Amino acid sequence: HKGAQCSNGKAKSIAFRNEPSFVEALDVSIDVPTFGKVVVDIAYGGMWYAVVDANSVGLAPLCPTKAREICKLGQMIKIATKEQHPVQHPKIDYPGVDILVFREKPATAEAGDGSHCRHGRNAVVMTNQELDWNDPSTWTAMLDRSPCGTGTCAVMAVMHARGELRIGQPFVHESIIGSTFTGVLIREVLDDDDEYAIPGRKAVIPEITGSAHITQFSKVVVDPDDPFPNGFRVGDIW
C-alpha cells in the first residue's frame, strides 16, 4: 500500500504501509567487550533491530560530531547482541540482529491540526565490514543519513509496547542530520486468524511518510583497459 501527496505536478511526499512490525524482547542485557553492560530492545520493522536508549550509553544528544563514537559503539553493541541473543523471524528464514538504532527519549509536540504527535531523534548504525573483536580497527560502521523506514517501524513497535505511542498517533522521527519521516501505527494485529498475524507476537501495522530529492543523473562505464574494473577499497574514512 502506498500513496503520494502531489502539488503542481510534483510529488511532495510518499507514504507506504510496511509489513507487520513487532517486539521480540525488551530490556535485554548485553555484555559489550571493553564497554560493559548495555540494555537493548530487539524489534523487527522489516529488518532486525537492536534499539538502544542513547542516554543510557552516554551518546545523547545525538549529533553529527559524535559520528565516530556512535558508529564504533553501535557496531559493537549490534554484534554482541547478535552473538549473545540471536533471533529468528517466525515466518521467514531471517536471523538477526543485523542493524542498530540509537534513540533519544521521545517528546510530545503539537501538530499543525492541533493534535499531539510524538517526536524523537535517532542514529541508525549499519555494518560496512566484518567486526573482529581482536582487531579494534574493525570496530566501526556507517550511519544512515535518513531516519530509516524500517528503523522507524521498529522504534514505533517498541514505543507502542512501552506505552509511549498510541495507535493512530503521529510520530515524527528525526535523523542525526535533521531529516524526518512521519510514522503512524495503523492498527494492532492480535488475532491469529489475521492475514498479517505473526505467531506468538503482538504485531502492529506501520505507515511511513517521507520525501527525497534527485541529486544527479549519471552514466557509469568500464573502460576495457581499466586496471580496476571491479572497483577498489581503502581504509574506513570515519
PDB file of C-alpha atoms in Angstrom:
ATOM      1  CA  HIS A   1       0.000   0.000   0.000  1.00  0.00           C
ATOM      2  CA  LYS A   2       1.398   3.397  -0.941  1.00  0.00           C
ATOM      3  CA  GLY A   3       0.313   6.870  -1.947  1.00  0.00           C
ATOM      4  CA  ALA A   4       1.668  10.262  -2.907  1.00  0.00           C
ATOM      5  CA  GLN A   5       0.805  13.834  -1.989  1.00  0.00           C
ATOM      6  CA  CYS A   6       1.314  15.981  -5.076  1.00  0.00           C
ATOM      7  CA  SER A   7       1.338  19.688  -5.814  1.00  0.00           C
ATOM      8  CA  ASN A   8       1.884  21.437  -9.171  1.00  0.00           C
ATOM      9  CA  GLY A   9       2.702  18.142 -10.843  1.00  0.00           C
ATOM     10  CA  LYS A  10       5.365  17.158  -8.304  1.00  0.00           C
ATOM     11  CA  ALA A  11       5.294  14.571  -5.536  1.00  0.00           C
ATOM     12  CA  LYS A  12       5.823  16.318  -2.210  1.00  0.00           C
ATOM     13  CA  SER A  13       5.767  13.160  -0.087  1.00  0.00           C
ATOM     14  CA  ILE A  14       5.323   9.418  -0.476  1.00  0.00           C
ATOM     15  CA  ALA A  15       3.636   7.120   2.043  1.00  0.00           C
ATOM     16  CA  PHE A  16       3.980   3.371   2.273  1.00  0.00           C
ATOM     17  CA  ARG A  17       2.429   0.809   4.566  1.00  0.00           C
ATOM     18  CA  ASN A  18       5.037  -1.656   5.805  1.00  0.00           C
ATOM     19  CA  GLU A  19       4.779  -5.294   6.769  1.00  0.00           C
ATOM     20  CA  PRO A  20       3.847  -6.192  10.383  1.00  0.00           C
ATOM     21  CA  SER A  21       6.339  -4.927  12.960  1.00  0.00           C
ATOM     22  CA  PHE A  22       6.788  -6.412  16.404  1.00  0.00           C
ATOM     23  CA  VAL A  23       8.907  -6.526  19.526  1.00  0.00           C
ATOM     24  CA  GLU A  24      10.841  -9.713  20.113  1.00  0.00           C
ATOM     25  CA  ALA A  25      12.280  -8.767  23.515  1.00  0.00           C
ATOM     26  CA  LEU A  26      12.552  -5.755  25.826  1.00  0.00           C
ATOM     27  CA  ASP A  27      15.316  -4.897  28.291  1.00  0.00           C
ATOM     28  CA  VAL A  28      17.836  -7.499  27.157  1.00  0.00           C
ATOM     29  CA  SER A  29      21.165  -7.193  28.993  1.00  0.00           C
ATOM     30  CA  ILE A  30      24.149  -7.466  26.652  1.00  0.00           C
ATOM     31  CA  ASP A  31      27.793  -7.631  27.722  1.00  0.00           C
ATOM     32  CA  VAL A  32      29.754  -5.481  25.261  1.00  0.00           C
ATOM     33  CA  PRO A  33      33.526  -6.143  25.333  1.00  0.00           C
ATOM     34  CA  THR A  34      35.612  -3.221  26.661  1.00  0.00           C
ATOM     35  CA  PHE A  35      32.432  -1.211  27.357  1.00  0.00           C
ATOM     36  CA  GLY A  36      30.258  -3.168  29.788  1.00  0.00           C
ATOM     37  CA  LYS A  37      26.571  -3.992  30.152  1.00  0.00           C
ATOM     38  CA  VAL A  38      24.105  -2.405  27.745  1.00  0.00           C
ATOM     39  CA  VAL A  39      20.319  -2.836  27.798  1.00  0.00           C
ATOM     40  CA  VAL A  40      18.739  -3.273  24.367  1.00  0.00           C
ATOM     41  CA  ASP A  41      15.269  -3.855  22.957  1.00  0.00           C
ATOM     42  CA  ILE A  42      15.032  -6.191  19.963  1.00  0.00           C
ATOM     43  CA  ALA A  43      12.372  -5.430  17.367  1.00  0.00           C
ATOM     44  CA  TYR A  44      11.505  -6.209  13.769  1.00  0.00           C
ATOM     45  CA  GLY A  45      10.401  -3.468  11.384  1.00  0.00           C
ATOM     46  CA  GLY A  46      11.380  -5.059   8.077  1.00  0.00           C
ATOM     47  CA  MET A  47      14.873  -5.731   9.447  1.00  0.00           C
ATOM     48  CA  TRP A  48      16.007  -6.956  12.854  1.00  0.00           C
ATOM     49  CA  TYR A  49      16.964  -4.027  15.086  1.00  0.00           C
ATOM     50  CA  ALA A  50      18.744  -3.612  18.355  1.00  0.00           C
ATOM     51  CA  VAL A  51      17.094  -0.483  19.790  1.00  0.00           C
ATOM     52  CA  VAL A  52      19.185   1.368  22.361  1.00  0.00           C
ATOM     53  CA  ASP A  53      18.448   4.388  24.548  1.00  0.00           C
ATOM     54  CA  ALA A  54      21.179   6.872  23.562  1.00  0.00           C
ATOM     55  CA  ASN A  55      21.210   8.423  27.020  1.00  0.00           C
ATOM     56  CA  SER A  56      21.899   5.041  28.647  1.00  0.00           C
ATOM     57  CA  VAL A  57      25.260   4.790  26.864  1.00  0.00           C
ATOM     58  CA  GLY A  58      26.234   8.462  27.115  1.00  0.00           C
ATOM     59  CA  LEU A  59      25.520   9.408  23.482  1.00  0.00           C
ATOM     60  CA  ALA A  60      22.608  11.820  23.992  1.00  0.00           C
ATOM     61  CA  PRO A  61      22.077  14.246  22.456  1.00  0.00           C
ATOM     62  CA  LEU A  62      22.723  12.504  19.137  1.00  0.00           C
ATOM     63  CA  CYS A  63      24.610  14.834  16.801  1.00  0.00           C
ATOM     64  CA  PRO A  64      26.952  14.587  13.771  1.00  0.00           C
ATOM     65  CA  THR A  65      30.046  15.495  15.803  1.00  0.00           C
ATOM     66  CA  LYS A  66      29.672  12.166  17.621  1.00  0.00           C
ATOM     67  CA  ALA A  67      29.578  10.118  14.406  1.00  0.00           C
ATOM     68  CA  ARG A  68      32.794   8.185  15.046  1.00  0.00           C
ATOM     69  CA  GLU A  69      31.766   7.253  18.592  1.00  0.00           C
ATOM     70  CA  ILE A  70      28.220   6.368  17.526  1.00  0.00           C
ATOM     71  CA  CYS A  71      29.490   4.111  14.726  1.00  0.00           C
ATOM     72  CA  LYS A  72      32.024   2.339  16.938  1.00  0.00           C
ATOM     73  CA  LEU A  73      29.781   1.672  19.923  1.00  0.00           C
ATOM     74  CA  GLY A  74      26.737   0.929  17.780  1.00  0.00           C
ATOM     75  CA  GLN A  75      28.542  -1.748  15.806  1.00  0.00           C
ATOM     76  CA  MET A  76      29.965  -3.301  18.965  1.00  0.00           C
ATOM     77  CA  ILE A  77      26.549  -3.453  20.644  1.00  0.00           C
ATOM     78  CA  LYS A  78      24.941  -4.851  17.493  1.00  0.00           C
ATOM     79  CA  ILE A  79      27.432  -7.690  17.040  1.00  0.00           C
ATOM     80  CA  ALA A  80      27.414  -8.518  20.752  1.00  0.00           C
ATOM     81  CA  THR A  81      23.606  -8.665  20.660  1.00  0.00           C
ATOM     82  CA  LYS A  82      23.631 -10.966  17.635  1.00  0.00           C
ATOM     83  CA  GLU A  83      26.104 -13.269  19.355  1.00  0.00           C
ATOM     84  CA  GLN A  84      24.507 -13.308  22.796  1.00  0.00           C
ATOM     85  CA  HIS A  85      20.795 -13.054  21.925  1.00  0.00           C
ATOM     86  CA  PRO A  86      20.235 -14.383  18.384  1.00  0.00           C
ATOM     87  CA  VAL A  87      16.718 -14.119  16.969  1.00  0.00           C
ATOM     88  CA  GLN A  88      14.851 -15.691  14.061  1.00  0.00           C
ATOM     89  CA  HIS A  89      11.779 -14.382  12.297  1.00  0.00           C
ATOM     90  CA  PRO A  90       8.895 -16.792  12.972  1.00  0.00           C
ATOM     91  CA  LYS A  91       7.572 -16.757   9.383  1.00  0.00           C
ATOM     92  CA  ILE A  92      10.629 -16.320   7.140  1.00  0.00           C
ATOM     93  CA  ASP A  93      14.230 -17.500   7.244  1.00  0.00           C
ATOM     94  CA  TYR A  94      15.784 -14.321   8.562  1.00  0.00           C
ATOM     95  CA  PRO A  95      18.103 -14.330  11.598  1.00  0.00           C
ATOM     96  CA  GLY A  96      19.234 -11.223  13.456  1.00  0.00           C
ATOM     97  CA  VAL A  97      20.004  -8.720  14.678  1.00  0.00           C
ATOM     98  CA  ASP A  98      21.713  -7.007  11.754  1.00  0.00           C
ATOM     99  CA  ILE A  99      21.178  -3.278  12.306  1.00  0.00           C
ATOM    100  CA  LEU A 100      21.006  -0.916  15.294  1.00  0.00           C
ATOM    101  CA  VAL A 101      19.224   2.302  16.135  1.00  0.00           C
ATOM    102  CA  PHE A 102      20.097   4.643  18.986  1.00  0.00           C
ATOM    103  CA  ARG A 103      17.068   6.682  20.034  1.00  0.00           C
ATOM    104  CA  GLU A 104      16.584   9.684  22.258  1.00  0.00           C
ATOM    105  CA  LYS A 105      13.694   9.890  24.696  1.00  0.00           C
ATOM    106  CA  PRO A 106      10.576  10.861  22.697  1.00  0.00           C
ATOM    107  CA  ALA A 107       8.860  14.169  23.353  1.00  0.00           C
ATOM    108  CA  THR A 108       5.302  15.334  22.686  1.00  0.00           C
ATOM    109  CA  ALA A 109       4.683  18.220  20.297  1.00  0.00           C
ATOM    110  CA  GLU A 110       1.593  19.914  18.896  1.00  0.00           C
ATOM    111  CA  ALA A 111       0.840  19.083  15.277  1.00  0.00           C
ATOM    112  CA  GLY A 112      -0.488  21.583  12.742  1.00  0.00           C
ATOM    113  CA  ASP A 113      -4.074  20.420  13.241  1.00  0.00           C
ATOM    114  CA  GLY A 114      -3.917  20.952  16.993  1.00  0.00           C
ATOM    115  CA  SER A 115      -3.441  17.281  17.833  1.00  0.00           C
ATOM    116  CA  HIS A 116      -0.407  15.982  19.679  1.00  0.00           C
ATOM    117  CA  CYS A 117       2.286  13.959  17.972  1.00  0.00           C
ATOM    118  CA  ARG A 118       5.389  12.285  19.309  1.00  0.00           C
ATOM    119  CA  HIS A 119       8.855  13.378  18.226  1.00  0.00           C
ATOM    120  CA  GLY A 120      12.168  11.557  18.566  1.00  0.00           C
ATOM    121  CA  ARG A 121      15.723  11.730  17.244  1.00  0.00           C
ATOM    122  CA  ASN A 122      17.776   8.734  16.181  1.00  0.00           C
ATOM    123  CA  ALA A 123      21.017   7.458  14.692  1.00  0.00           C
ATOM    124  CA  VAL A 124      20.914   4.260  12.630  1.00  0.00           C
ATOM    125  CA  VAL A 125      24.155   2.247  12.564  1.00  0.00           C
ATOM    126  CA  MET A 126      24.803  -0.025   9.554  1.00  0.00           C
ATOM    127  CA  THR A 127      27.587  -2.550   9.001  1.00  0.00           C
ATOM    128  CA  ASN A 128      30.282  -1.784   6.432  1.00  0.00           C
ATOM    129  CA  GLN A 129      32.791  -4.524   7.302  1.00  0.00           C
ATOM    130  CA  GLU A 130      33.156  -7.614   9.468  1.00  0.00           C
ATOM    131  CA  LEU A 131      33.915  -6.867  13.117  1.00  0.00           C
ATOM    132  CA  ASP A 132      36.839  -8.736  14.687  1.00  0.00           C
ATOM    133  CA  TRP A 133      36.899  -8.449  18.486  1.00  0.00           C
ATOM    134  CA  ASN A 134      40.690  -8.925  18.368  1.00  0.00           C
ATOM    135  CA  ASP A 135      41.183  -6.020  15.971  1.00  0.00           C
ATOM    136  CA  PRO A 136      39.916  -2.637  17.266  1.00  0.00           C
ATOM    137  CA  SER A 137      40.420  -1.084  13.823  1.00  0.00           C
ATOM    138  CA  THR A 138      37.337  -3.053  12.681  1.00  0.00           C
ATOM    139  CA  TRP A 139      35.128  -1.642  15.439  1.00  0.00           C
ATOM    140  CA  THR A 140      33.389   0.813  13.136  1.00  0.00           C
ATOM    141  CA  ALA A 141      30.368   1.164  10.844  1.00  0.00           C
ATOM    142  CA  MET A 142      28.422   3.794   8.906  1.00  0.00           C
ATOM    143  CA  LEU A 143      25.364   5.953   9.600  1.00  0.00           C
ATOM    144  CA  ASP A 144      22.092   6.296   7.726  1.00  0.00           C
ATOM    145  CA  ARG A 145      21.507   9.903   6.662  1.00  0.00           C
ATOM    146  CA  SER A 146      17.741   9.310   6.756  1.00  0.00           C
ATOM    147  CA  PRO A 147      15.552   8.477   9.783  1.00  0.00           C
ATOM    148  CA  CYS A 148      15.274   4.988   8.192  1.00  0.00           C
ATOM    149  CA  GLY A 149      11.932   3.491   7.196  1.00  0.00           C
ATOM    150  CA  THR A 150      12.340   0.035   8.721  1.00  0.00           C
ATOM    151  CA  GLY A 151      14.079   1.589  11.718  1.00  0.00           C
ATOM    152  CA  THR A 152      11.163   3.942  12.300  1.00  0.00           C
ATOM    153  CA  CYS A 153       8.799   0.959  12.155  1.00  0.00           C
ATOM    154  CA  ALA A 154      10.880  -0.966  14.704  1.00  0.00           C
ATOM    155  CA  VAL A 155      11.113   2.043  17.030  1.00  0.00           C
ATOM    156  CA  MET A 156       7.345   2.612  16.822  1.00  0.00           C
ATOM    157  CA  ALA A 157       6.754  -1.049  17.717  1.00  0.00           C
ATOM    158  CA  VAL A 158       8.971  -0.608  20.797  1.00  0.00           C
ATOM    159  CA  MET A 159       7.275   2.666  21.738  1.00  0.00           C
ATOM    160  CA  HIS A 160       3.833   1.085  21.442  1.00  0.00           C
ATOM    161  CA  ALA A 161       4.907  -1.882  23.576  1.00  0.00           C
ATOM    162  CA  ARG A 162       6.168   0.568  26.209  1.00  0.00           C
ATOM    163  CA  GLY A 163       3.016   2.700  26.155  1.00  0.00           C
ATOM    164  CA  GLU A 164       4.807   5.650  24.517  1.00  0.00           C
ATOM    165  CA  LEU A 165       2.840   5.697  21.246  1.00  0.00           C
ATOM    166  CA  ARG A 166      -0.860   5.143  20.621  1.00  0.00           C
ATOM    167  CA  ILE A 167      -2.467   3.621  17.561  1.00  0.00           C
ATOM    168  CA  GLY A 168      -3.136   6.485  15.142  1.00  0.00           C
ATOM    169  CA  GLN A 169      -0.804   8.942  16.908  1.00  0.00           C
ATOM    170  CA  PRO A 170       1.728  10.539  14.513  1.00  0.00           C
ATOM    171  CA  PHE A 171       5.420  10.055  15.272  1.00  0.00           C
ATOM    172  CA  VAL A 172       7.976  12.414  13.729  1.00  0.00           C
ATOM    173  CA  HIS A 173      11.297  10.588  13.565  1.00  0.00           C
ATOM    174  CA  GLU A 174      14.366  12.769  13.028  1.00  0.00           C
ATOM    175  CA  SER A 175      17.711  11.511  11.746  1.00  0.00           C
ATOM    176  CA  ILE A 176      21.107  12.548  13.058  1.00  0.00           C
ATOM    177  CA  ILE A 177      21.301  15.244  10.339  1.00  0.00           C
ATOM    178  CA  GLY A 178      17.778  16.558  10.888  1.00  0.00           C
ATOM    179  CA  SER A 179      15.833  14.878   8.052  1.00  0.00           C
ATOM    180  CA  THR A 180      12.448  13.495   9.114  1.00  0.00           C
ATOM    181  CA  PHE A 181       9.927  10.753   8.403  1.00  0.00           C
ATOM    182  CA  THR A 182       6.444  10.737   9.890  1.00  0.00           C
ATOM    183  CA  GLY A 183       5.168   7.370  11.035  1.00  0.00           C
ATOM    184  CA  VAL A 184       1.864   6.163  12.374  1.00  0.00           C
ATOM    185  CA  LEU A 185       0.642   2.805  13.606  1.00  0.00           C
ATOM    186  CA  ILE A 186      -2.498   1.914  11.649  1.00  0.00           C
ATOM    187  CA  ARG A 187      -3.664  -0.956  13.844  1.00  0.00           C
ATOM    188  CA  GLU A 188      -2.654  -3.837  16.063  1.00  0.00           C
ATOM    189  CA  VAL A 189      -2.548  -7.427  14.837  1.00  0.00           C
ATOM    190  CA  LEU A 190      -3.824  -9.563  17.693  1.00  0.00           C
ATOM    191  CA  ASP A 191      -5.984 -12.258  16.055  1.00  0.00           C
ATOM    192  CA  ASP A 192      -4.160 -15.407  14.943  1.00  0.00           C
ATOM    193  CA  ASP A 193      -6.580 -15.594  12.004  1.00  0.00           C
ATOM    194  CA  ASP A 194      -5.483 -12.167  10.736  1.00  0.00           C
ATOM    195  CA  GLU A 195      -3.582 -12.457   7.438  1.00  0.00           C
ATOM    196  CA  TYR A 196      -0.823 -10.301   8.959  1.00  0.00           C
ATOM    197  CA  ALA A 197      -0.538 -12.292  12.195  1.00  0.00           C
ATOM    198  CA  ILE A 198       2.944 -13.102  13.499  1.00  0.00           C
ATOM    199  CA  PRO A 199       2.853 -16.362  15.516  1.00  0.00           C
ATOM    200  CA  GLY A 200       3.297 -15.721  19.213  1.00  0.00           C
ATOM    201  CA  ARG A 201       3.820 -11.975  18.846  1.00  0.00           C
ATOM    202  CA  LYS A 202       1.682  -8.857  19.151  1.00  0.00           C
ATOM    203  CA  ALA A 203       2.319  -7.024  15.903  1.00  0.00           C
ATOM    204  CA  VAL A 204       1.403  -3.585  14.572  1.00  0.00           C
ATOM    205  CA  ILE A 205       0.916  -2.297  11.023  1.00  0.00           C
ATOM    206  CA  PRO A 206       3.035   0.848  10.465  1.00  0.00           C
ATOM    207  CA  GLU A 207       2.831   3.503   7.791  1.00  0.00           C
ATOM    208  CA  ILE A 208       5.711   5.850   6.931  1.00  0.00           C
ATOM    209  CA  THR A 209       5.593   9.164   5.044  1.00  0.00           C
ATOM    210  CA  GLY A 210       8.683  10.932   3.753  1.00  0.00           C
ATOM    211  CA  SER A 211      10.296  12.677   0.816  1.00  0.00           C
ATOM    212  CA  ALA A 212      13.515  12.595  -1.165  1.00  0.00           C
ATOM    213  CA  HIS A 213      15.210  14.655  -3.827  1.00  0.00           C
ATOM    214  CA  ILE A 214      17.024  13.813  -7.045  1.00  0.00           C
ATOM    215  CA  THR A 215      20.690  14.772  -6.718  1.00  0.00           C
ATOM    216  CA  GLN A 216      22.120  13.602 -10.026  1.00  0.00           C
ATOM    217  CA  PHE A 217      21.742  11.691 -13.290  1.00  0.00           C
ATOM    218  CA  SER A 218      24.831   9.665 -14.139  1.00  0.00           C
ATOM    219  CA  LYS A 219      26.146   7.024 -16.509  1.00  0.00           C
ATOM    220  CA  VAL A 220      28.748   4.547 -15.279  1.00  0.00           C
ATOM    221  CA  VAL A 221      31.070   2.898 -17.781  1.00  0.00           C
ATOM    222  CA  VAL A 222      34.005   0.480 -17.596  1.00  0.00           C
ATOM    223  CA  ASP A 223      36.965   1.040 -19.896  1.00  0.00           C
ATOM    224  CA  PRO A 224      38.315  -2.291 -21.225  1.00  0.00           C
ATOM    225  CA  ASP A 225      41.802  -1.192 -20.144  1.00  0.00           C
ATOM    226  CA  ASP A 226      40.763  -0.124 -16.646  1.00  0.00           C
ATOM    227  CA  PRO A 227      43.067  -1.911 -14.152  1.00  0.00           C
ATOM    228  CA  PHE A 228      40.285  -1.765 -11.507  1.00  0.00           C
ATOM    229  CA  PRO A 229      37.122  -2.939 -13.331  1.00  0.00           C
ATOM    230  CA  ASN A 230      35.630  -4.220 -10.064  1.00  0.00           C
ATOM    231  CA  GLY A 231      36.411  -1.053  -8.116  1.00  0.00           C
ATOM    232  CA  PHE A 232      38.650  -0.760  -5.040  1.00  0.00           C
ATOM    233  CA  ARG A 233      38.513  -0.226  -1.295  1.00  0.00           C
ATOM    234  CA  VAL A 234      40.592   1.868   1.068  1.00  0.00           C
ATOM    235  CA  GLY A 235      40.542   2.228   4.836  1.00  0.00           C
ATOM    236  CA  ASP A 236      37.431   3.426   6.680  1.00  0.00           C
ATOM    237  CA  ILE A 237      37.104   7.197   6.396  1.00  0.00           C
ATOM    238  CA  TRP A 238      35.225   7.750   9.675  1.00  0.00           C
TER     239      TRP A 238
END
